[in-house]
CSV table of C-alpha atoms (C1' of nucleotides) in Angstrom, one decimal:
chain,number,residue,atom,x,y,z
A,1,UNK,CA,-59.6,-117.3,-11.4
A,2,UNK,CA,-61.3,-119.7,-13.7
A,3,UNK,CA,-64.4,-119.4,-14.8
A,4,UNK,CA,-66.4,-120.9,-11.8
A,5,UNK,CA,-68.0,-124.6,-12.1
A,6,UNK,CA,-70.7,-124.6,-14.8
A,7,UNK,CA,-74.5,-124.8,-12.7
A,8,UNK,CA,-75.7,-128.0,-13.4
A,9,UNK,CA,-78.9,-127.1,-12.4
A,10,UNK,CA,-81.7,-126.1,-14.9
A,11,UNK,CA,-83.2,-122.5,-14.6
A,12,UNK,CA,-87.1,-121.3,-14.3
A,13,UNK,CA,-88.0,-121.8,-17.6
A,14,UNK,CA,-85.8,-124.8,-18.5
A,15,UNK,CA,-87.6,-126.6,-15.9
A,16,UNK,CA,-91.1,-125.6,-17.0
A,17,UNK,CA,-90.3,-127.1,-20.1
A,18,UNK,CA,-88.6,-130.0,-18.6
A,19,UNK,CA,-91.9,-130.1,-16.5
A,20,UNK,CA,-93.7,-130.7,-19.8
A,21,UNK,CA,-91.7,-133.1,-21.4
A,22,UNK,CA,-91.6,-135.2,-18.5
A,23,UNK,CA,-95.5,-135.7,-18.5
A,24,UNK,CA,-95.6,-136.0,-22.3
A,25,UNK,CA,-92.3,-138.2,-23.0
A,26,UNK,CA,-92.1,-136.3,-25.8
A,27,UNK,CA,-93.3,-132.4,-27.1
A,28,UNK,CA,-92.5,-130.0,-29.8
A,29,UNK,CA,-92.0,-125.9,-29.6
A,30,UNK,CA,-95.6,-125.7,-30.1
A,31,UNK,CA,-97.0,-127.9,-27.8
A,32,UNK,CA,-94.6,-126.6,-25.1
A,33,UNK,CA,-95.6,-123.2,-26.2
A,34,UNK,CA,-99.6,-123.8,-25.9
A,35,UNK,CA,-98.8,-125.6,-22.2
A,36,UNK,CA,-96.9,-122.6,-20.9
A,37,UNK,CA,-99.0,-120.1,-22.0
A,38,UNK,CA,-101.6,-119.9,-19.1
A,39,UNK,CA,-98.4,-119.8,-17.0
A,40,UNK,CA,-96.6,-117.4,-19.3
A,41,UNK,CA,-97.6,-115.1,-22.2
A,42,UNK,CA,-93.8,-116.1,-24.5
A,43,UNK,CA,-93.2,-116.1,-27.8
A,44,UNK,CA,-93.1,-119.7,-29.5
A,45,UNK,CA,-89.0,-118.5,-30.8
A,46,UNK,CA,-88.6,-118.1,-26.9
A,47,UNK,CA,-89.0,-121.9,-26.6
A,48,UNK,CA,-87.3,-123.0,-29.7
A,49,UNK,CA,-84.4,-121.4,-28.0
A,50,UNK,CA,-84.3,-122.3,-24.5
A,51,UNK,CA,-84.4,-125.6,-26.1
A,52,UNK,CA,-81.9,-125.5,-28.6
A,53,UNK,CA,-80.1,-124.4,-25.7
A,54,UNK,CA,-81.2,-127.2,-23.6
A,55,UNK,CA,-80.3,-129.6,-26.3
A,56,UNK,CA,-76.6,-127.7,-26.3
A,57,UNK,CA,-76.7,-128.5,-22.8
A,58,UNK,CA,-77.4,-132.3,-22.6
A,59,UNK,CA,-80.8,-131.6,-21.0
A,60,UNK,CA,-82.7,-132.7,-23.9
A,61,UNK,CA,-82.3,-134.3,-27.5
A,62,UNK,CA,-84.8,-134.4,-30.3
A,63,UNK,CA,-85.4,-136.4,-33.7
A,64,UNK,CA,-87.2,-135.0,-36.3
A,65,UNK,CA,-90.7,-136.0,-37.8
A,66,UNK,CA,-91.3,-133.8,-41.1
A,67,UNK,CA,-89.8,-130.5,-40.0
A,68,UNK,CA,-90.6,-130.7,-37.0
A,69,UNK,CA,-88.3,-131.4,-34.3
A,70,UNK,CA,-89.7,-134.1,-31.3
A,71,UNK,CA,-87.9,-133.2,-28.4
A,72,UNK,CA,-87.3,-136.3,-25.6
A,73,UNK,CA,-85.5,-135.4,-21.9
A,74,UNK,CA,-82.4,-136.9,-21.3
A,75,UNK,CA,-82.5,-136.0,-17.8
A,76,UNK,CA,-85.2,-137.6,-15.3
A,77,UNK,CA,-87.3,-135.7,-12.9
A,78,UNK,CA,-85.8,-137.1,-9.8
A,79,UNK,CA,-82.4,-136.9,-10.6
A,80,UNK,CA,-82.8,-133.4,-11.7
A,81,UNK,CA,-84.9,-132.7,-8.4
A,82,UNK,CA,-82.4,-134.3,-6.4
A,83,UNK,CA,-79.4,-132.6,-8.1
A,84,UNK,CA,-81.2,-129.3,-7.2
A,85,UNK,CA,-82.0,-130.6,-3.6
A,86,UNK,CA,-78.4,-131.6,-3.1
A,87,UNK,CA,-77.0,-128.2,-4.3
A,88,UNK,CA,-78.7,-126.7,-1.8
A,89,UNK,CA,-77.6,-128.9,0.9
A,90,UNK,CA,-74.2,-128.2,-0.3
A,91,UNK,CA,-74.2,-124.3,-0.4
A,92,UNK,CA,-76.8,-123.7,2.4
A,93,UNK,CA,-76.3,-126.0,4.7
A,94,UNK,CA,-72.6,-127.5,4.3
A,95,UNK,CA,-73.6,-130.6,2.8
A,96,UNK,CA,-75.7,-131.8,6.0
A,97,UNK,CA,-79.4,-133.2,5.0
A,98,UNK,CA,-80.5,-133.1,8.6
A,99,UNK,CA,-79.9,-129.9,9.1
A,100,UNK,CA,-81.6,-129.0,5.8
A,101,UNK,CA,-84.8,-131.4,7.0
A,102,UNK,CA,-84.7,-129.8,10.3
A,103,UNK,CA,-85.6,-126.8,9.0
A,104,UNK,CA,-88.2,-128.3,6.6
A,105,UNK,CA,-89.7,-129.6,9.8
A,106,UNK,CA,-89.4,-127.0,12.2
A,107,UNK,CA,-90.6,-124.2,9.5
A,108,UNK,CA,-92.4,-125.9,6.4
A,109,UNK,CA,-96.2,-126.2,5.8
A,110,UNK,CA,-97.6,-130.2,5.9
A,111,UNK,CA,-100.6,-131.7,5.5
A,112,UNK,CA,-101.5,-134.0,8.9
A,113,UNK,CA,-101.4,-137.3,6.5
A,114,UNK,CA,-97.7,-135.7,5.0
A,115,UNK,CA,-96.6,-136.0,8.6
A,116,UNK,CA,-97.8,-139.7,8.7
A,117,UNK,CA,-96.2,-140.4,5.7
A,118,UNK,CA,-92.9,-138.7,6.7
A,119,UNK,CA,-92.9,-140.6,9.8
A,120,UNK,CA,-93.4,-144.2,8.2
A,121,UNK,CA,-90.4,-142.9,6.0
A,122,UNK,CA,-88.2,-142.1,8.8
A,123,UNK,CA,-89.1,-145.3,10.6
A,124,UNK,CA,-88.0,-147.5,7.8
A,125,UNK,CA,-84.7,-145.4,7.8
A,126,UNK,CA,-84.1,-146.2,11.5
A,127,UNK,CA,-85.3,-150.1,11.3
A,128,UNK,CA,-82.4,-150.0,8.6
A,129,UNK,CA,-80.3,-148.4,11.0
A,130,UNK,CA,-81.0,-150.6,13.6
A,131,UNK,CA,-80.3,-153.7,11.8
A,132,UNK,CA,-77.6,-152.6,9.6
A,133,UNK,CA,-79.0,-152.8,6.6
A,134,UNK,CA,-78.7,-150.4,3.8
A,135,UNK,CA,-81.5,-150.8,1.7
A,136,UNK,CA,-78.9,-151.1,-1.0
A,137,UNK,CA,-79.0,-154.7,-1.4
A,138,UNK,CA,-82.9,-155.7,-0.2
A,139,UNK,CA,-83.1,-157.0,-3.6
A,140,UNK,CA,-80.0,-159.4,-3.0
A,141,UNK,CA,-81.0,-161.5,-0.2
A,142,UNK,CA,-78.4,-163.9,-0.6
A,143,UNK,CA,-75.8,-161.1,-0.7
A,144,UNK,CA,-72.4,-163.5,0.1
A,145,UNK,CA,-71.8,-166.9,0.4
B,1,UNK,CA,-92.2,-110.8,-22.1
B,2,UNK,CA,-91.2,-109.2,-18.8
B,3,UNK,CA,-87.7,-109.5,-17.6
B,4,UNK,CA,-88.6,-112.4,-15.0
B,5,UNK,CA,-88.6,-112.1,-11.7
B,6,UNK,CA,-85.8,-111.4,-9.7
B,7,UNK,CA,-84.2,-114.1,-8.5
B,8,UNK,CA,-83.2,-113.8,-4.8
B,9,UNK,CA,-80.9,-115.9,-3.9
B,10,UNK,CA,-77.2,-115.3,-3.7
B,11,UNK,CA,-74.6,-117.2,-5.7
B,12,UNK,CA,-71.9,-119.6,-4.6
B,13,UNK,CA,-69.1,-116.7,-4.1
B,14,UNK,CA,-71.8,-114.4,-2.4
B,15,UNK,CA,-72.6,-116.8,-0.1
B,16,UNK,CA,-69.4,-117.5,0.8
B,17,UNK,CA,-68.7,-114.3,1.6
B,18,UNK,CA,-71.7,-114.0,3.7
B,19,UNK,CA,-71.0,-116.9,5.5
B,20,UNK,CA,-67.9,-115.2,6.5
B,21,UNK,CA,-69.6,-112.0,7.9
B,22,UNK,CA,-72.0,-114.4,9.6
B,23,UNK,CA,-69.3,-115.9,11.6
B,24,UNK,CA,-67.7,-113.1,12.5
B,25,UNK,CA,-70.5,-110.0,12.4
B,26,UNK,CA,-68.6,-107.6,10.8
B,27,UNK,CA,-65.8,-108.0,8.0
B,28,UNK,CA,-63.2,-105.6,5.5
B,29,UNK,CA,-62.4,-107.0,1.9
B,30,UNK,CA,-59.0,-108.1,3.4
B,31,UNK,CA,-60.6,-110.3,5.6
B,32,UNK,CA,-63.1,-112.0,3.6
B,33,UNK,CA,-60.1,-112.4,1.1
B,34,UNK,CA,-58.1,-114.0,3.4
B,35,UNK,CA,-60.7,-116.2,4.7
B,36,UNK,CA,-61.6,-117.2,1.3
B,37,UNK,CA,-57.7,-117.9,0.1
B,38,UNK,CA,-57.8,-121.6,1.1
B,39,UNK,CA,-60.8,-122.3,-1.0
B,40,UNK,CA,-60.5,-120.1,-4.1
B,41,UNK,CA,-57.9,-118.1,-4.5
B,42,UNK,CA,-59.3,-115.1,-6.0
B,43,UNK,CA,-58.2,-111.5,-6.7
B,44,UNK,CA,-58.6,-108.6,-3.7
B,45,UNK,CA,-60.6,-106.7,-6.2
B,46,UNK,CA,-63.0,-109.6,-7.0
B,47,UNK,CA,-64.3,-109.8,-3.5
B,48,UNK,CA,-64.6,-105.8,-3.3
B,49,UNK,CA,-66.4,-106.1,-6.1
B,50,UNK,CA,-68.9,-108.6,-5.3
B,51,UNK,CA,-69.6,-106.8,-1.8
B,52,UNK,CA,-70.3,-103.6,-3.8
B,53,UNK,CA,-73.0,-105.6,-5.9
B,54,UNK,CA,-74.3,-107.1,-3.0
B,55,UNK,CA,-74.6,-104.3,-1.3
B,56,UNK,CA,-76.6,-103.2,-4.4
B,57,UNK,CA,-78.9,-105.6,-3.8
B,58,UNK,CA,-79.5,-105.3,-0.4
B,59,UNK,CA,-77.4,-108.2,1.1
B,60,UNK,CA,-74.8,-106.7,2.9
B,61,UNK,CA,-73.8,-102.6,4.0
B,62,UNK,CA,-71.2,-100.8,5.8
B,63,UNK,CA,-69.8,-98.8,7.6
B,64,UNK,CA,-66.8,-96.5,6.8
B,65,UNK,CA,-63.3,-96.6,9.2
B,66,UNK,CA,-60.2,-94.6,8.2
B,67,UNK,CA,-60.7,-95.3,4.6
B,68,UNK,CA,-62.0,-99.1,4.8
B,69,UNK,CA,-65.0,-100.5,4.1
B,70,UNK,CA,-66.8,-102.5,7.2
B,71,UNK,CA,-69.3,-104.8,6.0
B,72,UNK,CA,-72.2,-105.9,8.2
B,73,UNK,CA,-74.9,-107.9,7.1
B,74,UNK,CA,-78.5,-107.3,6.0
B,75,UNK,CA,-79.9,-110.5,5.7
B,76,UNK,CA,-80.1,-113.4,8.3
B,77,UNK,CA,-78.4,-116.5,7.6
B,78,UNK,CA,-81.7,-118.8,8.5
B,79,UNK,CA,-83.6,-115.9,5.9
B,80,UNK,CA,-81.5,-116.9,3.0
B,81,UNK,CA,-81.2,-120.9,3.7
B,82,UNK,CA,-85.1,-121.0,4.1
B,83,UNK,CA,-85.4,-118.9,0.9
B,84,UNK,CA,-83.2,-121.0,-0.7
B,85,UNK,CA,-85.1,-124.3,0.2
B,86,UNK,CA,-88.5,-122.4,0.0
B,87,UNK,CA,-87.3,-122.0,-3.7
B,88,UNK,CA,-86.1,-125.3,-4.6
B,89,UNK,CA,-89.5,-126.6,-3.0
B,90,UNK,CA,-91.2,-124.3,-5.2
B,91,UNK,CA,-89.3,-125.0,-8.4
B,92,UNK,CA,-88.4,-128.6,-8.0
B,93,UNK,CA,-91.6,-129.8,-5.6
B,94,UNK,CA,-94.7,-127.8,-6.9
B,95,UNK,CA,-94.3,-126.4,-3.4
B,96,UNK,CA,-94.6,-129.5,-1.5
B,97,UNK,CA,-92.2,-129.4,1.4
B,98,UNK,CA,-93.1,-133.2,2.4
B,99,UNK,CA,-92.5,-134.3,-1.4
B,100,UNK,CA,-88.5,-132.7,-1.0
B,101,UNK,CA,-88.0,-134.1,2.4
B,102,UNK,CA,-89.4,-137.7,1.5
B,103,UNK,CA,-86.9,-137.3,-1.1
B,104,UNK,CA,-83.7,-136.7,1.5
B,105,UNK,CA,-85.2,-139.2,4.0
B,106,UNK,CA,-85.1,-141.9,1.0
B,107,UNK,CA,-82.1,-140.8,-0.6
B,108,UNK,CA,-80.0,-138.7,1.4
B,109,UNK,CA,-77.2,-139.7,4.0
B,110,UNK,CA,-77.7,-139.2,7.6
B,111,UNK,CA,-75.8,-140.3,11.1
B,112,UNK,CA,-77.9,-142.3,13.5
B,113,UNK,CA,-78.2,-139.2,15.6
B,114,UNK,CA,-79.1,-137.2,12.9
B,115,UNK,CA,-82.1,-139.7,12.3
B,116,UNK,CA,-82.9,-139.5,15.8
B,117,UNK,CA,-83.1,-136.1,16.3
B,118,UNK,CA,-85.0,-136.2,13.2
B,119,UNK,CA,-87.6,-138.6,14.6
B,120,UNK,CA,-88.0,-135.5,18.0
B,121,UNK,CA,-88.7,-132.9,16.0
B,122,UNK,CA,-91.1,-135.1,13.5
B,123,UNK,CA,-92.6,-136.0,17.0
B,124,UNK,CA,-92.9,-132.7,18.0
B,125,UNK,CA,-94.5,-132.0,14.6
B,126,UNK,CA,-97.4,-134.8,15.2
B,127,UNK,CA,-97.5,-133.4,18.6
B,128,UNK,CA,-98.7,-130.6,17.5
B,129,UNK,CA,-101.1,-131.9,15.3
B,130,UNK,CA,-103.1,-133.6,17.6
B,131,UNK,CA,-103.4,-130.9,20.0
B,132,UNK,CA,-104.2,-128.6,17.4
B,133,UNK,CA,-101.6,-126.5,18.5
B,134,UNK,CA,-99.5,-124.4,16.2
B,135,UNK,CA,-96.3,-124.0,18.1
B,136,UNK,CA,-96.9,-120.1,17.7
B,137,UNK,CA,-98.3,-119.5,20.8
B,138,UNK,CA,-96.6,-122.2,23.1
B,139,UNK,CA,-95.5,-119.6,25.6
B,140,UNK,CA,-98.8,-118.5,26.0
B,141,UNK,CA,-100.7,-121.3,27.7
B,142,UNK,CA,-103.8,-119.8,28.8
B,143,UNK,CA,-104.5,-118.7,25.2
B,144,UNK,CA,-108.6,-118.3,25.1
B,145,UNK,CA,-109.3,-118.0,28.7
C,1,DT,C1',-41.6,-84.8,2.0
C,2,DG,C1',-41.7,-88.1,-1.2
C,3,DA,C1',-42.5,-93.1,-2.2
C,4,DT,C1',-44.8,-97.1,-1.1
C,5,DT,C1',-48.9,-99.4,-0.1
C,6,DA,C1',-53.5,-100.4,1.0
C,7,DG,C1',-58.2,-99.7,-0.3
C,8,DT,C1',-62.0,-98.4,-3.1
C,9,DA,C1',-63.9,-96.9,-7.8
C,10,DC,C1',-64.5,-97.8,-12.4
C,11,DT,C1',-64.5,-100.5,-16.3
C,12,DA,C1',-64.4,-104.6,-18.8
C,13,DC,C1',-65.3,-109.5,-19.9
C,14,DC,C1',-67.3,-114.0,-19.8
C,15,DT,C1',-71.1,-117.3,-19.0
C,16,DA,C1',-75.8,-118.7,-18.6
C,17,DG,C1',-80.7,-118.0,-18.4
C,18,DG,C1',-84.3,-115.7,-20.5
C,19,DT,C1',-86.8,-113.3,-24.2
C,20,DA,C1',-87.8,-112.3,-28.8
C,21,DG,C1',-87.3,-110.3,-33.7
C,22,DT,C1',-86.0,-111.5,-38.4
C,23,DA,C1',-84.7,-114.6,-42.0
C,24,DT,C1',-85.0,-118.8,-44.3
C,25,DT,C1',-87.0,-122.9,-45.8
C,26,DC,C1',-90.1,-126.5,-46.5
C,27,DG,C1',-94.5,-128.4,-47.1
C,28,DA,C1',-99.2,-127.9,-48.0
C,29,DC,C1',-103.2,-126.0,-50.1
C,30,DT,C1',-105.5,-123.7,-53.7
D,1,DA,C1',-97.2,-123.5,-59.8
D,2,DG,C1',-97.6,-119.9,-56.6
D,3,DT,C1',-98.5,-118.4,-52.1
D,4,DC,C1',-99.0,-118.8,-47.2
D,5,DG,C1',-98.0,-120.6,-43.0
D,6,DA,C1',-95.4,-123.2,-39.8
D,7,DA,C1',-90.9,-124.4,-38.1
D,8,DT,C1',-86.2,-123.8,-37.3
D,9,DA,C1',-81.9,-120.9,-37.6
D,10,DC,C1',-79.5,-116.9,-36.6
D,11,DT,C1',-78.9,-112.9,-34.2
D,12,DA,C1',-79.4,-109.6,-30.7
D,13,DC,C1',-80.3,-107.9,-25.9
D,14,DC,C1',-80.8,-107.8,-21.0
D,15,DT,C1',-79.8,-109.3,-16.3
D,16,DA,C1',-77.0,-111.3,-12.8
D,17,DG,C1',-73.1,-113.8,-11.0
D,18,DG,C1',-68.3,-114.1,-11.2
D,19,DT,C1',-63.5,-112.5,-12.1
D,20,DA,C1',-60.1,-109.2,-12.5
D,21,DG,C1',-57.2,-105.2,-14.4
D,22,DT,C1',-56.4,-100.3,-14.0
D,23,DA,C1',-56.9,-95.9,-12.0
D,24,DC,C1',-57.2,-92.9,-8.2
D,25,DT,C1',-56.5,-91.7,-3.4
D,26,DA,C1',-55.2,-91.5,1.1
D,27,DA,C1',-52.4,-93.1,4.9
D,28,DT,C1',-48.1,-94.4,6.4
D,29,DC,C1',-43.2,-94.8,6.6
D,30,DA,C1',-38.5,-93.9,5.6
DNA sequence: TGATTAGTACTACCTAGGTAGTATTCGACT
DNA sequence: AGTCGAATACTACCTAGGTAGTACTAATCA
């Protein structure tokens, strides 16, 4: 069969970097390398790679200062976090978020004031219910007319 | 460096294949094949295959009848979904269950019963937090005399 | 009994992440 | 100007998932 849809999703070390460049809007192989290296003991070509390979991929893009190549993401956090979060939903647990929150909440760790917060959240999600509002549009108050 | 730790979790066609044992305990490469027809349609040999490797790793083993292979599972299907969330929170949420589900509860898509049976078990949760009780123990009542 | 068929074993590729050595080049410093 | 170091390029492997062809074997059926 073909060759199986191409993994969107950014491996270990892709998203350590990524991790990086988020904070730091922009880094170079060396400055990635000194950030990682508590973490792990790599070789500075290691990170050169992954992000030429990155960069191949669309996850990142550079300009160059001197020699030196200035990498930026072109991916955000949260849309990488939520592209992971949704795979998951898809493969695990056929696409349903409840039943991947149910889980969360029946077997994860929280904090007493996570719990709080999760509940405010979940509130706000049923007043929308309640009163058919989306969210979408709060911005839009005079949606039609 | 080292070789990177192994990564756990199954792929797409692996879990599909479990999912299929799941449902129905025990399974041949036949079966799995057929079951899997409608989605991909992918040679015998490539299911045989992956079973073999699975069973490499663990996943899956089996029993021998005439000459065909039964295949029971190793792993539980709530083991591998909570591995594969445990890992996303890791990866994606510094480990921060509450971070991923604030996430799905602001972004995700759920049925109003969904959010309701949501809000019981985040009850439940809160419950439990203000009784200081774990849920571990909760058929043991008398606990400390 | 001989041919067909069903089933597994073996082998072979491809892709992608991960890891790193070697080569080349450019800039800086002496 | 010549050397040294830093930075990228190129190449090479390894692992694991995914996909499948070919070979071998055993059971069944005509």
């Amino acid at each position: 069969m073909t060759p199986a849809k191409p993994r969107k999703n950014p491996g270990d070390l892709q998203l350590a970097i990524l991790d990086h460049i988020w904070q730091h809007r922009e880094a170079t192989v060396a400055a990635v390398h000194r950030a990682l290296w508590d973490e792990r003991q790599l070789a500075p070509t290691t990170i050169a790679t992954m992000l030429t390979k990155m960069e191949k991929r669309g996850l990142v893009t550079h300009r160059t200062e001197g020699r030196t190549y200035i990498y930026r993401a072109l991916v955000e956090r949260t849309e990488v976090c939520f592209d992971m979060v949704t795979d998951v939903v898809d493969r695990a647990f056929e696409g349903r978020a409840a039943d991947m929150v149910s889980m969360l909440l029946r077997e994860g760790e929280f904090d007493p004031d996570e719990l709080d917060s999760l509940r405010s959240l979940l509130a706000e999600r049923l007043a929308q219910r309640d009163t058919g509002d989306t969210g979408a549009a709060a911005d839009d108050p005079e949606g039609e007319s």
